[in-house]
Coordinates of C-alpha atoms and ligand atoms in Angstrom, one line a residue:
X3 CA 59.7 42.5 103.0
X4 CA 56.4 43.9 101.8
X5 CA 54.3 45.6 104.5
X6 CA 51.0 43.9 105.3
X7 CA 47.8 46.0 105.4
X8 CA 44.4 44.8 106.3
X9 CA 41.5 47.0 105.2
X10 CA 38.3 45.8 106.8
X11 CA 34.8 47.4 106.7
X12 CA 31.1 47.0 106.4
X13 CA 29.2 49.0 103.7
X14 CA 25.6 48.8 102.5
X15 CA 25.8 51.1 99.4
X16 CA 29.5 50.5 98.7
X17 CA 30.4 54.1 99.5
X18 CA 32.7 53.1 102.4
X19 CA 34.3 50.5 100.1
X20 CA 35.0 53.2 97.5
X21 CA 36.6 55.4 100.2
X22 CA 38.8 52.5 101.4
X23 CA 39.8 51.6 97.8
X24 CA 40.9 55.2 97.2
X25 CA 42.8 55.5 100.5
X26 CA 44.6 52.2 100.1
X27 CA 45.5 52.6 96.4
X28 CA 48.8 54.3 97.0
X29 CA 49.7 51.7 99.6
X30 CA 49.2 48.9 97.1
X31 CA 51.0 50.9 94.4
X32 CA 54.0 51.2 96.7
X33 CA 54.3 47.4 97.0
X34 CA 52.4 46.8 100.3
X35 CA 50.1 43.8 100.4
X36 CA 46.6 45.1 100.9
X37 CA 44.1 42.6 102.0
X38 CA 40.5 43.8 101.8
X39 CA 37.7 42.2 103.8
X40 CA 34.1 43.3 103.6
X41 CA 32.2 41.9 106.5
X42 CA 28.4 41.1 106.6
X43 CA 26.0 40.2 109.4
X44 CA 24.5 36.7 109.1
X45 CA 21.2 38.5 108.7
X46 CA 22.2 41.6 106.8
X47 CA 20.4 44.9 106.9
X48 CA 18.3 45.7 103.9
X49 CA 19.4 48.3 101.4
X50 CA 17.4 50.2 100.4
X51 CA 15.7 50.4 103.8
X52 CA 12.1 50.5 104.6
X53 CA 11.4 53.5 106.9
X54 CA 10.1 51.5 109.9
X55 CA 13.0 49.1 109.8
X56 CA 15.5 52.0 109.5
X57 CA 14.3 53.5 112.8
X58 CA 13.9 50.1 114.5
X59 CA 17.7 49.6 114.7
X60 CA 18.2 52.7 116.8
X61 CA 18.0 51.1 120.3
X62 CA 20.6 48.4 119.4
X63 CA 22.9 51.0 117.9
X64 CA 22.8 53.2 120.9
X65 CA 23.0 50.4 123.4
X66 CA 25.8 48.7 121.5
X67 CA 24.1 45.4 121.0
X68 CA 26.1 43.2 118.6
X69 CA 24.8 40.8 116.0
X70 CA 26.3 37.6 114.6
X71 CA 28.7 38.2 111.7
X72 CA 29.0 35.8 108.8
X73 CA 32.3 33.9 109.1
X74 CA 35.3 35.8 107.6
X75 CA 38.9 34.8 107.1
X76 CA 42.0 36.9 107.6
X77 CA 45.0 35.6 105.7
X78 CA 47.5 36.8 108.3
X79 CA 47.7 36.7 112.1
X80 CA 49.4 40.1 112.3
X81 CA 49.5 43.2 110.1
X82 CA 51.7 46.4 109.9
X83 CA 48.5 48.4 109.6
X84 CA 44.8 47.8 109.9
X85 CA 42.5 50.3 108.1
X86 CA 39.1 50.0 109.8
X87 CA 36.1 51.4 108.0
X88 CA 33.2 52.4 110.3
X89 CA 30.0 54.3 109.8
X90 CA 27.8 56.2 112.2
X91 CA 24.3 54.9 112.8
X92 CA 22.1 57.0 115.1
X93 CA 25.3 58.7 116.3
X94 CA 26.9 55.4 117.4
X95 CA 29.1 52.9 115.6
X96 CA 26.9 50.9 113.1
X97 CA 25.8 47.6 114.5
X98 CA 28.0 45.6 112.0
X99 CA 31.1 47.7 112.9
X100 CA 30.4 47.4 116.6
X101 CA 29.9 43.6 116.2
X102 CA 33.3 43.4 114.4
X103 CA 35.0 45.3 117.2
X104 CA 33.6 42.8 119.7
X105 CA 34.5 39.8 117.6
X106 CA 37.2 37.8 119.5
X107 CA 39.2 36.8 116.3
X108 CA 39.3 40.4 115.2
X109 CA 40.3 41.7 118.6
X110 CA 43.2 39.2 118.7
X111 CA 44.5 40.8 115.4
X112 CA 44.0 44.3 116.7
X113 CA 46.2 43.8 119.7
X114 CA 49.4 46.0 119.5
X115 CA 48.6 46.9 115.9
X116 CA 48.5 50.4 114.4
X117 CA 44.9 51.2 113.3
X118 CA 43.7 53.9 111.0
X119 CA 40.0 54.6 111.2
X120 CA 38.0 55.8 108.2
X121 CA 34.4 56.9 108.0
X122 CA 32.0 58.0 105.4
X123 CA 29.2 59.7 107.3
X124 CA 26.4 62.1 106.7
X125 CA 27.9 64.7 109.0
X126 CA 27.7 63.5 112.6
X127 CA 30.5 61.0 113.3
X128 CA 32.1 62.3 116.5
X129 CA 30.3 60.1 119.0
X130 CA 30.6 57.0 116.7
X131 CA 34.3 57.7 116.5
X132 CA 34.4 57.9 120.3
X133 CA 32.7 54.5 120.5
X134 CA 35.2 53.0 118.0
X135 CA 38.1 54.5 119.8
X136 CA 37.0 53.0 123.1
X137 CA 36.6 49.5 121.7
X138 CA 40.0 49.8 119.9
X139 CA 41.6 50.8 123.2
X140 CA 40.0 47.9 125.0
X141 CA 41.3 45.5 122.3
X142 CA 44.9 46.9 122.8
X143 CA 45.1 48.5 119.3
X144 CA 47.2 51.6 118.6
X145 CA 45.1 54.3 117.1
X146 CA 47.3 56.1 114.5
X147 CA 44.9 58.2 112.5
X148 CA 41.3 59.1 111.8
X149 CA 39.8 60.1 108.4
X150 CA 36.3 61.4 108.5
X151 CA 34.6 62.1 105.2
X152 CA 31.2 63.8 105.3
X153 CA 28.4 65.2 103.1
X154 CA 29.4 68.9 103.1
X155 CA 25.9 70.2 102.3
X156 CA 23.9 72.0 105.0
X157 CA 22.5 69.8 107.7
X158 CA 18.9 69.9 106.6
X159 CA 19.8 69.4 102.9
X160 CA 21.9 66.3 103.7
X161 CA 19.1 65.0 105.9
X162 CA 16.6 65.2 103.0
X163 CA 19.0 63.7 100.5
X164 CA 20.3 60.9 102.6
X165 CA 16.8 59.6 103.1
X166 CA 16.3 59.8 99.4
X167 CA 19.4 57.6 99.0
X168 CA 18.9 55.2 101.9
X169 CA 15.2 54.6 101.3
X170 CA 15.4 54.7 97.5
X171 CA 18.7 52.9 97.0
X172 CA 20.1 55.3 94.5
X173 CA 22.9 57.9 95.2
X174 CA 21.4 60.4 92.8
X175 CA 19.8 63.9 93.0
X176 CA 16.3 64.0 94.5
X177 CA 13.9 65.4 91.9
X178 CA 16.9 66.4 89.9
X179 CA 17.0 69.5 92.2
X180 CA 18.8 68.5 95.4
X181 CA 22.5 67.8 95.4
X182 CA 23.8 64.2 95.3
X183 CA 23.7 62.6 98.8
X184 CA 26.6 61.3 100.8
X185 CA 30.3 61.9 100.4
X186 CA 31.1 63.6 97.1
X187 CA 32.9 61.8 94.3
X188 CA 35.7 64.4 94.5
X189 CA 36.2 63.8 98.2
X190 CA 36.3 60.1 97.7
X191 CA 39.0 60.4 95.0
X192 CA 40.9 62.9 97.1
X193 CA 41.2 60.3 99.9
X194 CA 44.2 58.8 98.1
X195 CA 46.2 61.8 99.3
X196 CA 45.7 60.5 102.8
X197 CA 47.1 57.1 101.7
X198 CA 50.1 58.8 100.1
X199 CA 50.7 60.6 103.4
X200 CA 50.7 57.2 105.2
X201 CA 53.6 55.7 103.1
X202 CA 56.6 57.0 105.1
X203 CA 54.9 56.0 108.4
X204 CA 54.0 52.6 107.1
X205 CA 57.6 52.0 105.9
X206 CA 59.2 53.2 109.2
X207 CA 56.6 51.6 111.5
X208 CA 56.6 54.9 113.5
X209 CA 53.2 56.6 113.2
X210 CA 54.0 59.6 115.3
X211 CA 52.9 62.7 113.3
X212 CA 50.6 61.0 110.9
X213 CA 47.4 62.3 112.5
X214 CA 48.9 65.8 112.5
X215 CA 49.5 65.4 108.8
X216 CA 46.0 64.2 108.3
X217 CA 44.5 67.1 110.2
X218 CA 46.6 69.6 108.2
X219 CA 45.2 68.1 105.0
X220 CA 41.6 68.4 106.5
X221 CA 41.1 64.6 106.6
X222 CA 38.9 65.3 109.6
X223 CA 37.2 68.6 110.5
X224 CA 35.2 69.3 113.6
X225 CA 32.3 71.7 112.9
X226 CA 31.1 73.5 116.1
X227 CA 27.4 73.7 115.3
X228 CA 27.3 70.0 114.3
X229 CA 29.2 69.0 117.4
X230 CA 26.8 71.1 119.5
X231 CA 23.7 69.4 117.9
X232 CA 25.3 65.9 118.2
X233 CA 26.4 66.3 121.8
X234 CA 22.9 67.7 122.8
X235 CA 21.2 64.8 121.0
X236 CA 23.2 61.9 122.5
X237 CA 21.7 61.9 126.1
X238 CA 18.2 62.1 124.5
X239 CA 18.9 59.1 122.2
X240 CA 20.2 57.1 125.2
X241 CA 16.9 57.9 127.1
X242 CA 14.8 57.0 124.0
X243 CA 16.7 53.7 123.5
X244 CA 16.3 52.6 127.1
X245 CA 12.7 53.6 127.1
X246 CA 11.8 51.9 123.8
X247 CA 13.5 48.5 124.7
X248 CA 11.3 48.3 127.8
X249 CA 8.0 48.9 125.9
X250 CA 5.5 46.3 124.7
X251 CA 4.3 48.7 121.9
X252 CA 7.8 49.1 120.5
X253 CA 6.6 50.0 117.0
X254 CA 4.4 52.9 118.2
X255 CA 7.3 54.3 120.3
X256 CA 9.7 54.0 117.4
X257 CA 7.2 56.0 115.3
X258 CA 7.2 58.6 118.1
X259 CA 11.0 58.7 118.0
X260 CA 10.9 59.3 114.3
X261 CA 8.7 62.4 114.8
X262 CA 11.0 63.5 117.7
X263 CA 13.9 63.5 115.2
X264 CA 12.0 65.5 112.7
X265 CA 11.0 68.0 115.4
X266 CA 14.5 68.2 116.7
X267 CA 16.0 68.8 113.3
X268 CA 13.6 71.3 111.9
X269 CA 12.5 73.2 115.0
X270 CA 14.8 72.3 118.0
X271 CA 18.1 72.6 116.2
X272 CA 17.7 76.1 114.8
X273 CA 16.5 77.4 118.2
X274 CA 19.3 75.6 120.0
X275 CA 21.9 77.1 117.7
X276 CA 20.6 80.6 118.0
X277 CA 20.5 80.4 121.8
X278 CA 24.0 78.9 121.8
X279 CA 25.4 81.6 119.5
X280 CA 24.1 84.4 121.8
X281 CA 24.6 83.0 125.3
X282 CA 27.2 80.1 125.2
X283 CA 29.6 80.1 122.3
X284 CA 31.0 83.7 122.8
X285 CA 32.0 82.7 126.4
X286 CA 33.4 79.2 125.7
X287 CA 36.2 79.6 123.2
X288 CA 38.7 77.7 125.4
X289 CA 36.4 74.8 126.0
X290 CA 35.5 74.6 122.3
X291 CA 39.2 74.7 121.3
X292 CA 40.0 71.9 123.8
X293 CA 37.1 69.8 122.6
X294 CA 38.2 70.2 119.0
X295 CA 41.7 69.2 119.9
X296 CA 40.5 66.2 121.8
X297 CA 38.7 64.9 118.7
X298 CA 41.5 65.7 116.3
X299 CA 44.6 64.8 118.2
X300 CA 43.7 61.3 119.3
X301 CA 45.7 61.4 122.6
Ligands
FMN1737 C1 20.5 53.4 110.2 C2 21.4 54.5 109.8 C3 21.7 55.6 110.7 C4 22.6 56.6 110.3 N1 22.9 57.5 111.2 C5 23.9 58.4 110.9 C6 24.4 59.3 111.9 O1 23.9 59.3 113.1 N2 25.3 60.2 111.5 C7 25.8 60.3 110.3 O2 26.6 61.2 110.0 N3 25.4 59.4 109.3 C8 24.5 58.5 109.6 N4 24.1 57.6 108.7 C9 24.8 57.5 107.4 C10 25.9 56.5 107.4 O3 26.9 56.9 108.4 C11 26.6 56.3 106.0 O4 27.1 57.6 105.6 C12 25.7 55.8 105.0 O5 24.8 54.8 105.5 C13 26.4 55.2 103.8 O6 27.3 54.2 104.3 P1 27.5 52.8 103.6 O7 28.9 52.8 103.1 O8 27.3 51.7 104.6 O9 26.6 52.6 102.5 C14 23.2 56.6 109.0 C15 22.9 55.5 108.1 C16 22.0 54.5 108.5 C17 21.7 53.4 107.5

């Protein structure tokens, strides 16, 4: 009997959809029935974004506040594999993805089902993955693999280019000078290799070893400096989120948060990384290795 695969995701620009298409292509070619579902909130987020609206979703992302999703139908009540697309928003699972993971109908399908998570991020996905992993565990799903595609350009370059894309709506080169934003076309096409790797596991129903295969093919890579910046930013984001939701002048405080991010990126981050490189990193190799393993091994 054909294996049944559900590929479910939210995407604004379509990038995550392209990644999911590429990843599931070999599964469909091998005879599996691949059902694709693109979810949407009842009130969807605008694309392209306006700057103020973009920053205004930060508190709800960080605090995990769900929104109502437009009704969606799943053809089956159980699947051999669920491919879950998620994206990071402000270092946390995007609001639509978080809402899906809290949706009772979807949680019922997740129970006891192997799940492969797939993201197309700028470059900071570790905490969002943590959030997704926690919600999957709560729903009784079996996490079998994680694919994390990123923009491989330097942090500051990808910051500039992603804003060009998210606020302008076009995934093209800013001023014809900067590189194309987001996950590269080559990396999106290459994702089908990870789908090919999944075939024997899908057919046997035993997923032991799949994540190891994915890691050996660099389906997910943990960069120490980016992890350092992300883990340092998280407690500050949480404080900002709690502070902002309690304010009457929310718009003014969101503007302050925007300037905080710019300060953190252009001034705080280089200083932090220099101090870390001199005083912390040389003495923490065991801790760093253990952390990397934690993110890459799934157990
Ligand atoms: C509101 C918002 C916040 C984002 N925050 C992050 C982030 O913290 N880390 C990251 O790597 N990418 C971040 N991104 C980029 C997204 O993860 C994703 O790469 C991009 O939005 C394209 O996804 P799409 O398939 O939904 O169009 C953010 C995007 C948006 C819209």
